């Protein structure tokens, strides 16, 4: 993704996927925002292990993920284990949508490793931020989708 298409095109694909997948799978409408304001965060991270040397990290307010999971499961509450499983599956579905759109645009087939869930904010080692898309749900929740590329110095 880092050189196969323009940054603007990649941002457009990621943004469209985030908004569509979030609304369809979790019944939450996200819109681009200026900043992520919460302190209680979870991070879900996926590394592309074939086709691209990048990773995507979703850092979101725990309350937003909790609401998304409850909506998706049609439950009033979910356990912390359910929250983690939902979050990983959500990012898995999101990345599936993204890789499909990127394949249609570039004809490059990509594969990604299973998602990893972290409590708090997580930054992958050996990667640097290329860009960040920040979202708000219109209430108190927010999320950031961060596109990482290998560090320029190789570390």
mmCIF file of C-alpha atoms in Angstrom:
data_model
loop_
_atom_site.group_PDB
_atom_site.id
_atom_site.type_symbol
_atom_site.label_atom_id
_atom_site.label_comp_id
_atom_site.label_asym_id
_atom_site.label_seq_id
_atom_site.Cartn_x
_atom_site.Cartn_y
_atom_site.Cartn_z
ATOM 1 C CA UNK A 1 0.000 0.000 0.000
ATOM 2 C CA UNK A 2 2.917 2.303 0.696
ATOM 3 C CA UNK A 3 3.861 2.746 -2.984
ATOM 4 C CA UNK A 4 1.204 0.888 -5.002
ATOM 5 C CA UNK A 5 -1.246 3.814 -4.929
ATOM 6 C CA UNK A 6 -1.369 7.451 -3.925
ATOM 7 C CA UNK A 7 -1.828 8.356 -0.299
ATOM 8 C CA UNK A 8 -5.061 10.196 -1.143
ATOM 9 C CA UNK A 9 -6.502 7.129 -2.857
ATOM 10 C CA UNK A 10 -5.493 4.896 0.036
ATOM 11 C CA UNK A 11 -7.018 7.309 2.568
ATOM 12 C CA UNK A 12 -10.250 7.358 0.534
ATOM 13 C CA UNK A 13 -10.407 3.542 0.462
ATOM 14 C CA UNK A 14 -9.719 3.260 4.204
ATOM 15 C CA UNK A 15 -12.241 5.966 5.090
ATOM 16 C CA UNK A 16 -14.985 4.457 2.957
ATOM 17 C CA UNK A 17 -14.332 0.992 4.418
ATOM 18 C CA UNK A 18 -14.349 2.235 8.032
ATOM 19 C CA UNK A 19 -17.608 4.101 7.649
ATOM 20 C CA UNK A 20 -19.382 1.343 5.710
ATOM 21 C CA UNK A 21 -18.202 -1.640 7.796
ATOM 22 C CA UNK A 22 -18.875 0.142 11.096
ATOM 23 C CA UNK A 23 -22.408 1.065 10.152
ATOM 24 C CA UNK A 24 -23.229 -2.337 8.641
ATOM 25 C CA UNK A 25 -21.668 -4.565 11.326
ATOM 26 C CA UNK A 26 -22.212 -2.479 14.451
ATOM 27 C CA UNK A 27 -24.959 0.008 13.652
ATOM 28 C CA UNK A 28 -22.700 2.954 14.513
ATOM 29 C CA UNK A 29 -22.201 5.877 12.182
ATOM 30 C CA UNK A 30 -18.676 7.301 12.299
ATOM 31 C CA UNK A 31 -17.623 10.588 10.779
ATOM 32 C CA UNK A 32 -14.166 12.046 10.407
ATOM 33 C CA UNK A 33 -13.143 14.210 13.342
ATOM 34 C CA UNK A 34 -10.202 16.276 14.559
ATOM 35 C CA UNK A 35 -9.005 14.277 17.547
ATOM 36 C CA UNK A 36 -9.417 11.238 19.762
ATOM 37 C CA UNK A 37 -10.184 12.444 23.276
ATOM 38 C CA UNK A 38 -10.664 9.384 25.468
ATOM 39 C CA UNK A 39 -8.328 7.939 28.093
ATOM 40 C CA UNK A 40 -9.841 4.442 28.234
ATOM 41 C CA UNK A 41 -8.634 3.006 24.942
ATOM 42 C CA UNK A 42 -8.203 -0.342 23.237
ATOM 43 C CA UNK A 43 -5.991 -1.039 20.245
ATOM 44 C CA UNK A 44 -6.390 -3.714 17.611
ATOM 45 C CA UNK A 45 -3.514 -4.202 15.200
ATOM 46 C CA UNK A 46 -3.096 -6.113 11.933
ATOM 47 C CA UNK A 47 0.101 -6.590 9.945
ATOM 48 C CA UNK A 48 0.052 -7.265 6.235
ATOM 49 C CA UNK A 49 2.410 -10.198 5.732
ATOM 50 C CA UNK A 50 2.079 -10.557 1.966
ATOM 51 C CA UNK A 51 1.556 -7.999 -0.789
ATOM 52 C CA UNK A 52 2.405 -4.989 1.363
ATOM 53 C CA UNK A 53 4.846 -4.153 4.163
ATOM 54 C CA UNK A 54 2.400 -2.147 6.225
ATOM 55 C CA UNK A 55 0.081 -2.473 9.172
ATOM 56 C CA UNK A 56 -3.187 -0.968 10.322
ATOM 57 C CA UNK A 57 -3.909 -0.087 13.910
ATOM 58 C CA UNK A 58 -7.342 0.780 15.232
ATOM 59 C CA UNK A 59 -7.206 2.693 18.492
ATOM 60 C CA UNK A 60 -10.681 3.346 19.904
ATOM 61 C CA UNK A 61 -12.479 4.415 23.024
ATOM 62 C CA UNK A 62 -13.428 1.297 24.948
ATOM 63 C CA UNK A 63 -16.968 2.667 25.333
ATOM 64 C CA UNK A 64 -17.354 2.967 21.570
ATOM 65 C CA UNK A 65 -16.129 -0.602 21.004
ATOM 66 C CA UNK A 66 -18.415 -1.798 23.780
ATOM 67 C CA UNK A 67 -21.418 -0.105 22.151
ATOM 68 C CA UNK A 68 -20.461 -1.531 18.752
ATOM 69 C CA UNK A 69 -20.153 -5.035 20.229
ATOM 70 C CA UNK A 70 -23.515 -4.785 22.017
ATOM 71 C CA UNK A 71 -25.178 -3.631 18.784
ATOM 72 C CA UNK A 72 -23.520 -6.372 16.760
ATOM 73 C CA UNK A 73 -24.461 -9.120 19.242
ATOM 74 C CA UNK A 74 -27.937 -7.611 19.876
ATOM 75 C CA UNK A 75 -27.209 -7.653 23.617
ATOM 76 C CA UNK A 76 -27.514 -5.034 26.366
ATOM 77 C CA UNK A 77 -24.050 -5.868 27.690
ATOM 78 C CA UNK A 78 -21.021 -7.939 26.712
ATOM 79 C CA UNK A 79 -18.117 -9.412 28.642
ATOM 80 C CA UNK A 80 -14.543 -8.196 28.235
ATOM 81 C CA UNK A 81 -13.817 -11.428 26.327
ATOM 82 C CA UNK A 82 -16.709 -10.701 23.950
ATOM 83 C CA UNK A 83 -15.427 -7.141 23.518
ATOM 84 C CA UNK A 84 -11.991 -8.447 22.546
ATOM 85 C CA UNK A 85 -13.398 -11.048 20.142
ATOM 86 C CA UNK A 86 -15.743 -8.530 18.538
ATOM 87 C CA UNK A 87 -12.918 -5.988 18.141
ATOM 88 C CA UNK A 88 -10.632 -8.492 16.448
ATOM 89 C CA UNK A 89 -13.367 -9.734 14.127
ATOM 90 C CA UNK A 90 -14.396 -6.151 13.301
ATOM 91 C CA UNK A 91 -10.832 -5.280 12.229
ATOM 92 C CA UNK A 92 -10.600 -8.569 10.339
ATOM 93 C CA UNK A 93 -13.757 -7.710 8.354
ATOM 94 C CA UNK A 94 -12.535 -4.143 7.838
ATOM 95 C CA UNK A 95 -9.187 -5.329 6.474
ATOM 96 C CA UNK A 96 -10.934 -7.831 4.220
ATOM 97 C CA UNK A 97 -12.917 -4.971 2.724
ATOM 98 C CA UNK A 98 -9.764 -2.875 2.381
ATOM 99 C CA UNK A 99 -7.705 -5.593 0.703
ATOM 100 C CA UNK A 100 -10.533 -6.221 -1.763
ATOM 101 C CA UNK A 101 -10.700 -2.540 -2.711
ATOM 102 C CA UNK A 102 -6.932 -2.291 -2.997
ATOM 103 C CA UNK A 103 -6.809 -5.404 -5.179
ATOM 104 C CA UNK A 104 -9.405 -3.936 -7.521
ATOM 105 C CA UNK A 105 -7.335 -0.730 -7.769
ATOM 106 C CA UNK A 106 -3.823 -2.231 -8.028
ATOM 107 C CA UNK A 107 -4.159 -5.946 -8.871
ATOM 108 C CA UNK A 108 -1.871 -6.659 -5.900
ATOM 109 C CA UNK A 109 -3.069 -9.519 -3.720
ATOM 110 C CA UNK A 110 -2.528 -8.890 -0.018
ATOM 111 C CA UNK A 111 -2.743 -11.111 3.046
ATOM 112 C CA UNK A 112 -2.828 -10.070 6.676
ATOM 113 C CA UNK A 113 -1.979 -11.844 9.908
ATOM 114 C CA UNK A 114 -4.653 -12.384 12.570
ATOM 115 C CA UNK A 115 -5.507 -9.234 14.531
ATOM 116 C CA UNK A 116 -4.022 -8.671 17.985
ATOM 117 C CA UNK A 117 -5.933 -6.896 20.781
ATOM 118 C CA UNK A 118 -4.340 -4.613 23.388
ATOM 119 C CA UNK A 119 -5.771 -2.672 26.314
ATOM 120 C CA UNK A 120 -4.561 0.919 26.054
ATOM 121 C CA UNK A 121 -2.645 2.483 23.192
ATOM 122 C CA UNK A 122 -0.194 0.291 21.272
ATOM 123 C CA UNK A 123 2.426 1.311 18.709
ATOM 124 C CA UNK A 124 3.949 -1.478 16.589
ATOM 125 C CA UNK A 125 7.740 -1.785 16.709
ATOM 126 C CA UNK A 126 9.734 -1.113 13.546
ATOM 127 C CA UNK A 127 6.841 0.855 12.048
ATOM 128 C CA UNK A 128 6.159 4.564 11.752
ATOM 129 C CA UNK A 129 2.894 6.393 11.198
ATOM 130 C CA UNK A 130 2.217 7.362 7.597
ATOM 131 C CA UNK A 131 -1.202 8.875 8.324
ATOM 132 C CA UNK A 132 -4.085 8.778 10.802
ATOM 133 C CA UNK A 133 -7.820 8.902 10.133
ATOM 134 C CA UNK A 134 -9.717 10.094 13.217
ATOM 135 C CA UNK A 135 -13.427 9.496 13.790
ATOM 136 C CA UNK A 136 -16.204 10.436 16.183
ATOM 137 C CA UNK A 137 -19.506 8.662 16.670
ATOM 138 C CA UNK A 138 -21.296 11.939 17.425
ATOM 139 C CA UNK A 139 -21.543 11.124 21.120
ATOM 140 C CA UNK A 140 -18.544 10.574 23.364
ATOM 141 C CA UNK A 141 -16.762 7.883 21.381
ATOM 142 C CA UNK A 142 -13.938 8.137 18.941
ATOM 143 C CA UNK A 143 -11.476 6.020 17.033
ATOM 144 C CA UNK A 144 -8.321 6.349 14.976
ATOM 145 C CA UNK A 145 -7.293 4.147 12.085
ATOM 146 C CA UNK A 146 -3.524 4.446 11.790
ATOM 147 C CA UNK A 147 -1.604 3.349 8.701
ATOM 148 C CA UNK A 148 1.955 2.297 9.579
ATOM 149 C CA UNK A 149 4.859 1.737 7.212
ATOM 150 C CA UNK A 150 8.317 0.313 7.945
ATOM 151 C CA UNK A 151 10.653 2.809 9.621
ATOM 152 C CA UNK A 152 12.769 4.655 7.089
ATOM 153 C CA UNK A 153 15.951 3.848 9.016
ATOM 154 C CA UNK A 154 15.130 0.120 9.009
ATOM 155 C CA UNK A 155 14.635 -0.143 12.790
#
